[in-house]
């Protein structure tokens, strides 16, 4: 009995040590920016359904304060950045309304190391304010390169300079062309013979 109690307490304390640092924060419509850092052990996971909290994913609880009308003309931008200069580290970002079992309200799962960015519109009734779970999956990452997270209130008209634009297409273009009929059309007369 004593051993099982010890194991339960150890498991709970180990899991709590592996949530993001700090584990929660509140963002007001007027700021300031909220920041945190990842602390999971690292490894790889294809998505939320296969990750293990504290091992290859961790969670930051973000509270958007105020009412939806306080956020009119604003949005909450959540950014996950990697410090890995090699470009081999990859994180995926899932934002849930409530806790990790709540509905997903934003996903960013780009390949490689570009920042993962999710914009939330709290003035939208489907999003609103309150508690959100920022769930970061270590798609391919180690404990040596922990992500840094931030949430900030920005103008809803701001576009994301953090998301890289698609590369310019330099291949052949597909389109339509009109062609003239080859040569001259010749009408062939038909004759009919009467009885």
PDB file of C-alpha atoms in Angstrom:
ATOM      1  CA  UNK A   1       0.000   0.000   0.000  1.00  0.00           C
ATOM      2  CA  UNK A   2       2.769   2.444   0.941  1.00  0.00           C
ATOM      3  CA  UNK A   3       4.581   1.742  -2.327  1.00  0.00           C
ATOM      4  CA  UNK A   4       1.459   2.363  -4.414  1.00  0.00           C
ATOM      5  CA  UNK A   5       0.809   5.679  -2.632  1.00  0.00           C
ATOM      6  CA  UNK A   6       4.426   6.668  -3.224  1.00  0.00           C
ATOM      7  CA  UNK A   7       4.144   5.831  -6.929  1.00  0.00           C
ATOM      8  CA  UNK A   8       0.960   7.876  -7.325  1.00  0.00           C
ATOM      9  CA  UNK A   9       2.486  10.890  -5.555  1.00  0.00           C
ATOM     10  CA  UNK A  10       5.689  10.531  -7.588  1.00  0.00           C
ATOM     11  CA  UNK A  11       3.746  10.325 -10.871  1.00  0.00           C
ATOM     12  CA  UNK A  12       1.685  13.404 -10.022  1.00  0.00           C
ATOM     13  CA  UNK A  13       4.709  15.424  -8.960  1.00  0.00           C
ATOM     14  CA  UNK A  14       6.683  14.393 -12.043  1.00  0.00           C
ATOM     15  CA  UNK A  15       3.822  15.394 -14.353  1.00  0.00           C
ATOM     16  CA  UNK A  16       3.412  18.761 -12.678  1.00  0.00           C
ATOM     17  CA  UNK A  17       7.125  19.404 -13.062  1.00  0.00           C
ATOM     18  CA  UNK A  18       6.804  18.887 -16.798  1.00  0.00           C
ATOM     19  CA  UNK A  19       4.111  21.438 -17.625  1.00  0.00           C
ATOM     20  CA  UNK A  20       5.165  24.694 -19.272  1.00  0.00           C
ATOM     21  CA  UNK A  21       6.940  27.238 -17.049  1.00  0.00           C
ATOM     22  CA  UNK A  22       5.036  29.108 -15.781  1.00  0.00           C
ATOM     23  CA  UNK A  23       2.067  26.792 -16.179  1.00  0.00           C
ATOM     24  CA  UNK A  24      -0.563  29.556 -16.602  1.00  0.00           C
ATOM     25  CA  UNK A  25      -1.003  33.227 -17.391  1.00  0.00           C
ATOM     26  CA  UNK A  26      -3.634  35.882 -18.128  1.00  0.00           C
ATOM     27  CA  UNK A  27      -3.748  38.110 -21.200  1.00  0.00           C
ATOM     28  CA  UNK A  28      -5.688  41.377 -21.003  1.00  0.00           C
ATOM     29  CA  UNK A  29      -6.945  43.184 -24.125  1.00  0.00           C
ATOM     30  CA  UNK A  30      -4.540  46.005 -23.229  1.00  0.00           C
ATOM     31  CA  UNK A  31      -1.541  43.677 -22.654  1.00  0.00           C
ATOM     32  CA  UNK A  32       1.122  43.062 -21.572  1.00  0.00           C
ATOM     33  CA  UNK A  33       2.424  40.052 -23.522  1.00  0.00           C
ATOM     34  CA  UNK A  34       2.395  36.748 -21.631  1.00  0.00           C
ATOM     35  CA  UNK A  35       5.425  34.450 -22.052  1.00  0.00           C
ATOM     36  CA  UNK A  36       6.330  30.894 -21.048  1.00  0.00           C
ATOM     37  CA  UNK A  37       8.769  28.106 -21.963  1.00  0.00           C
ATOM     38  CA  UNK A  38       8.412  24.426 -22.724  1.00  0.00           C
ATOM     39  CA  UNK A  39       9.746  21.862 -20.267  1.00  0.00           C
ATOM     40  CA  UNK A  40       8.834  18.435 -21.704  1.00  0.00           C
ATOM     41  CA  UNK A  41      11.548  15.789 -21.929  1.00  0.00           C
ATOM     42  CA  UNK A  42      11.478  15.740 -25.730  1.00  0.00           C
ATOM     43  CA  UNK A  43      11.105  13.034 -28.303  1.00  0.00           C
ATOM     44  CA  UNK A  44       8.608  12.719 -31.085  1.00  0.00           C
ATOM     45  CA  UNK A  45       4.866  12.473 -31.449  1.00  0.00           C
ATOM     46  CA  UNK A  46       2.737  12.675 -34.570  1.00  0.00           C
ATOM     47  CA  UNK A  47      -0.135  14.571 -32.939  1.00  0.00           C
ATOM     48  CA  UNK A  48      -2.097  15.143 -29.736  1.00  0.00           C
ATOM     49  CA  UNK A  49      -3.568  11.640 -29.706  1.00  0.00           C
ATOM     50  CA  UNK A  50      -0.142   9.999 -29.400  1.00  0.00           C
ATOM     51  CA  UNK A  51       1.723  12.422 -27.129  1.00  0.00           C
ATOM     52  CA  UNK A  52       2.382  11.905 -23.431  1.00  0.00           C
ATOM     53  CA  UNK A  53       2.106  14.996 -21.226  1.00  0.00           C
ATOM     54  CA  UNK A  54       5.507  15.936 -19.808  1.00  0.00           C
ATOM     55  CA  UNK A  55       7.322  13.588 -22.181  1.00  0.00           C
ATOM     56  CA  UNK A  56       6.648  14.833 -25.718  1.00  0.00           C
ATOM     57  CA  UNK A  57       3.992  17.499 -25.135  1.00  0.00           C
ATOM     58  CA  UNK A  58       3.159  20.089 -22.507  1.00  0.00           C
ATOM     59  CA  UNK A  59       0.383  22.516 -21.697  1.00  0.00           C
ATOM     60  CA  UNK A  60       0.129  26.195 -20.843  1.00  0.00           C
ATOM     61  CA  UNK A  61      -3.209  27.502 -19.538  1.00  0.00           C
ATOM     62  CA  UNK A  62      -4.003  30.909 -21.062  1.00  0.00           C
ATOM     63  CA  UNK A  63      -6.849  33.013 -19.709  1.00  0.00           C
ATOM     64  CA  UNK A  64      -8.188  35.767 -21.952  1.00  0.00           C
ATOM     65  CA  UNK A  65      -9.648  38.321 -19.563  1.00  0.00           C
ATOM     66  CA  UNK A  66     -12.479  40.767 -20.098  1.00  0.00           C
ATOM     67  CA  UNK A  67     -15.588  40.334 -22.185  1.00  0.00           C
ATOM     68  CA  UNK A  68     -15.816  39.658 -25.922  1.00  0.00           C
ATOM     69  CA  UNK A  69     -16.769  43.328 -26.466  1.00  0.00           C
ATOM     70  CA  UNK A  70     -13.497  44.379 -24.765  1.00  0.00           C
ATOM     71  CA  UNK A  71     -11.704  42.531 -27.596  1.00  0.00           C
ATOM     72  CA  UNK A  72     -13.541  44.280 -30.470  1.00  0.00           C
ATOM     73  CA  UNK A  73     -10.951  45.119 -33.131  1.00  0.00           C
ATOM     74  CA  UNK A  74      -8.343  42.922 -31.393  1.00  0.00           C
ATOM     75  CA  UNK A  75      -7.188  39.336 -31.517  1.00  0.00           C
ATOM     76  CA  UNK A  76      -4.990  37.184 -29.305  1.00  0.00           C
ATOM     77  CA  UNK A  77      -1.899  35.922 -31.114  1.00  0.00           C
ATOM     78  CA  UNK A  78      -0.226  32.789 -29.717  1.00  0.00           C
ATOM     79  CA  UNK A  79       3.287  32.056 -30.994  1.00  0.00           C
ATOM     80  CA  UNK A  80       5.551  29.052 -30.393  1.00  0.00           C
ATOM     81  CA  UNK A  81       9.187  29.544 -31.480  1.00  0.00           C
ATOM     82  CA  UNK A  82      12.116  27.152 -31.564  1.00  0.00           C
ATOM     83  CA  UNK A  83      15.664  28.197 -30.648  1.00  0.00           C
ATOM     84  CA  UNK A  84      17.222  25.333 -32.646  1.00  0.00           C
ATOM     85  CA  UNK A  85      19.674  26.801 -35.197  1.00  0.00           C
ATOM     86  CA  UNK A  86      19.907  23.478 -37.084  1.00  0.00           C
ATOM     87  CA  UNK A  87      16.306  23.663 -38.260  1.00  0.00           C
ATOM     88  CA  UNK A  88      15.625  20.073 -37.175  1.00  0.00           C
ATOM     89  CA  UNK A  89      13.337  20.847 -34.235  1.00  0.00           C
ATOM     90  CA  UNK A  90       9.606  20.854 -34.956  1.00  0.00           C
ATOM     91  CA  UNK A  91       6.686  21.660 -32.655  1.00  0.00           C
ATOM     92  CA  UNK A  92       2.936  21.586 -33.344  1.00  0.00           C
ATOM     93  CA  UNK A  93       0.467  23.913 -31.634  1.00  0.00           C
ATOM     94  CA  UNK A  94      -3.117  23.042 -30.651  1.00  0.00           C
ATOM     95  CA  UNK A  95      -5.343  25.529 -28.816  1.00  0.00           C
ATOM     96  CA  UNK A  96      -8.432  24.211 -27.004  1.00  0.00           C
ATOM     97  CA  UNK A  97     -11.309  26.105 -25.415  1.00  0.00           C
ATOM     98  CA  UNK A  98     -11.155  25.104 -21.736  1.00  0.00           C
ATOM     99  CA  UNK A  99      -8.740  22.227 -21.108  1.00  0.00           C
ATOM    100  CA  UNK A 100      -7.090  19.723 -23.484  1.00  0.00           C
ATOM    101  CA  UNK A 101     -10.354  17.790 -23.781  1.00  0.00           C
ATOM    102  CA  UNK A 102     -12.233  20.906 -24.971  1.00  0.00           C
ATOM    103  CA  UNK A 103     -12.934  21.802 -28.589  1.00  0.00           C
ATOM    104  CA  UNK A 104      -9.966  22.786 -30.750  1.00  0.00           C
ATOM    105  CA  UNK A 105     -10.189  26.473 -31.707  1.00  0.00           C
ATOM    106  CA  UNK A 106      -6.825  26.781 -33.475  1.00  0.00           C
ATOM    107  CA  UNK A 107      -4.064  24.598 -34.937  1.00  0.00           C
ATOM    108  CA  UNK A 108      -0.642  25.395 -36.364  1.00  0.00           C
ATOM    109  CA  UNK A 109       1.407  22.402 -37.489  1.00  0.00           C
ATOM    110  CA  UNK A 110       3.936  23.688 -40.012  1.00  0.00           C
ATOM    111  CA  UNK A 111       6.872  21.553 -41.082  1.00  0.00           C
ATOM    112  CA  UNK A 112      10.311  22.514 -39.811  1.00  0.00           C
ATOM    113  CA  UNK A 113      11.123  25.397 -37.509  1.00  0.00           C
ATOM    114  CA  UNK A 114       8.996  28.348 -38.584  1.00  0.00           C
ATOM    115  CA  UNK A 115       7.112  29.760 -35.648  1.00  0.00           C
ATOM    116  CA  UNK A 116       3.744  28.134 -35.045  1.00  0.00           C
ATOM    117  CA  UNK A 117       1.090  30.874 -34.883  1.00  0.00           C
ATOM    118  CA  UNK A 118      -2.589  30.769 -33.894  1.00  0.00           C
ATOM    119  CA  UNK A 119      -4.775  33.878 -33.871  1.00  0.00           C
ATOM    120  CA  UNK A 120      -7.926  33.834 -31.727  1.00  0.00           C
ATOM    121  CA  UNK A 121     -10.770  36.332 -32.106  1.00  0.00           C
ATOM    122  CA  UNK A 122     -12.341  36.664 -28.626  1.00  0.00           C
ATOM    123  CA  UNK A 123     -15.093  38.926 -30.032  1.00  0.00           C
ATOM    124  CA  UNK A 124     -16.334  35.881 -31.990  1.00  0.00           C
ATOM    125  CA  UNK A 125     -19.011  34.141 -29.856  1.00  0.00           C
ATOM    126  CA  UNK A 126     -17.573  30.742 -30.836  1.00  0.00           C
ATOM    127  CA  UNK A 127     -14.236  31.744 -29.210  1.00  0.00           C
ATOM    128  CA  UNK A 128     -15.078  34.261 -26.499  1.00  0.00           C
ATOM    129  CA  UNK A 129     -12.907  34.894 -23.456  1.00  0.00           C
ATOM    130  CA  UNK A 130     -11.993  32.674 -20.515  1.00  0.00           C
ATOM    131  CA  UNK A 131      -9.645  29.717 -20.246  1.00  0.00           C
ATOM    132  CA  UNK A 132      -7.762  28.169 -23.175  1.00  0.00           C
ATOM    133  CA  UNK A 133      -5.331  25.276 -23.197  1.00  0.00           C
ATOM    134  CA  UNK A 134      -2.215  25.895 -25.310  1.00  0.00           C
ATOM    135  CA  UNK A 135      -1.075  22.333 -26.022  1.00  0.00           C
ATOM    136  CA  UNK A 136       2.363  22.031 -27.638  1.00  0.00           C
ATOM    137  CA  UNK A 137       3.337  18.703 -29.200  1.00  0.00           C
ATOM    138  CA  UNK A 138       7.031  17.936 -29.620  1.00  0.00           C
ATOM    139  CA  UNK A 139       6.743  16.529 -33.141  1.00  0.00           C
ATOM    140  CA  UNK A 140      10.519  16.215 -33.346  1.00  0.00           C
ATOM    141  CA  UNK A 141      12.306  17.961 -30.498  1.00  0.00           C
ATOM    142  CA  UNK A 142      14.722  17.381 -27.635  1.00  0.00           C
ATOM    143  CA  UNK A 143      14.956  18.827 -24.152  1.00  0.00           C
ATOM    144  CA  UNK A 144      18.079  20.689 -25.305  1.00  0.00           C
ATOM    145  CA  UNK A 145      15.965  23.026 -27.460  1.00  0.00           C
ATOM    146  CA  UNK A 146      12.852  24.062 -25.541  1.00  0.00           C
ATOM    147  CA  UNK A 147      10.324  26.233 -27.326  1.00  0.00           C
ATOM    148  CA  UNK A 148       9.385  29.694 -26.117  1.00  0.00           C
ATOM    149  CA  UNK A 149       5.736  30.689 -26.135  1.00  0.00           C
ATOM    150  CA  UNK A 150       4.014  34.051 -26.121  1.00  0.00           C
ATOM    151  CA  UNK A 151       0.499  35.432 -26.253  1.00  0.00           C
ATOM    152  CA  UNK A 152      -0.217  39.052 -27.073  1.00  0.00           C
ATOM    153  CA  UNK A 153      -3.179  41.271 -27.908  1.00  0.00           C
ATOM    154  CA  UNK A 154      -2.825  42.760 -31.397  1.00  0.00           C
ATOM    155  CA  UNK A 155      -5.015  44.612 -33.872  1.00  0.00           C
ATOM    156  CA  UNK A 156      -7.370  42.291 -35.742  1.00  0.00           C
ATOM    157  CA  UNK A 157      -6.158  43.866 -39.005  1.00  0.00           C
ATOM    158  CA  UNK A 158      -2.565  42.747 -38.363  1.00  0.00           C
ATOM    159  CA  UNK A 159      -1.398  40.023 -40.711  1.00  0.00           C
ATOM    160  CA  UNK A 160       1.206  37.529 -39.655  1.00  0.00           C
ATOM    161  CA  UNK A 161       4.733  38.368 -40.748  1.00  0.00           C
ATOM    162  CA  UNK A 162       5.800  35.381 -38.653  1.00  0.00           C
ATOM    163  CA  UNK A 163       4.266  32.859 -41.030  1.00  0.00           C
ATOM    164  CA  UNK A 164       6.542  32.425 -44.048  1.00  0.00           C
ATOM    165  CA  UNK A 165       4.919  33.105 -47.379  1.00  0.00           C
ATOM    166  CA  UNK A 166       4.648  30.354 -49.957  1.00  0.00           C
ATOM    167  CA  UNK A 167       7.587  30.144 -52.390  1.00  0.00           C
ATOM    168  CA  UNK A 168       7.108  31.792 -55.782  1.00  0.00           C
ATOM    169  CA  UNK A 169       5.962  29.356 -58.460  1.00  0.00           C
ATOM    170  CA  UNK A 170       8.527  29.324 -61.271  1.00  0.00           C
ATOM    171  CA  UNK A 171       7.149  26.341 -63.187  1.00  0.00           C
ATOM    172  CA  UNK A 172       5.162  26.372 -66.382  1.00  0.00           C
ATOM    173  CA  UNK A 173       1.809  28.058 -66.217  1.00  0.00           C
ATOM    174  CA  UNK A 174      -1.381  26.262 -67.094  1.00  0.00           C
ATOM    175  CA  UNK A 175      -3.895  28.258 -69.061  1.00  0.00           C
ATOM    176  CA  UNK A 176      -6.098  28.410 -72.116  1.00  0.00           C
ATOM    177  CA  UNK A 177      -5.179  29.350 -75.670  1.00  0.00           C
ATOM    178  CA  UNK A 178      -7.272  29.782 -78.772  1.00  0.00           C
ATOM    179  CA  UNK A 179      -6.006  28.162 -81.939  1.00  0.00           C
ATOM    180  CA  UNK A 180      -7.139  28.727 -85.501  1.00  0.00           C
ATOM    181  CA  UNK A 181      -8.294  25.735 -87.456  1.00  0.00           C
ATOM    182  CA  UNK A 182      -5.491  24.379 -89.635  1.00  0.00           C
ATOM    183  CA  UNK A 183      -5.746  25.205 -93.340  1.00  0.00           C
ATOM    184  CA  UNK A 184      -8.857  26.436 -95.102  1.00  0.00           C
ATOM    185  CA  UNK A 185     -12.210  24.878 -94.616  1.00  0.00           C
ATOM    186  CA  UNK A 186     -13.599  23.434 -97.800  1.00  0.00           C
ATOM    187  CA  UNK A 187     -17.294  22.831 -98.162  1.00  0.00           C
ATOM    188  CA  UNK A 188     -18.095  19.677 -99.984  1.00  0.00           C
ATOM    189  CA  UNK A 189     -21.201  19.932-102.072  1.00  0.00           C
ATOM    190  CA  UNK A 190     -23.477  16.999-102.141  1.00  0.00           C
ATOM    191  CA  UNK A 191     -25.741  16.206-104.986  1.00  0.00           C
ATOM    192  CA  UNK A 192     -28.861  14.300-104.904  1.00  0.00           C
ATOM    193  CA  UNK A 193     -30.215  12.592-107.926  1.00  0.00           C
ATOM    194  CA  UNK A 194     -33.883  12.477-108.488  1.00  0.00           C
ATOM    195  CA  UNK A 195     -35.780   9.402-109.736  1.00  0.00           C
TER     196      UNK A 195
END
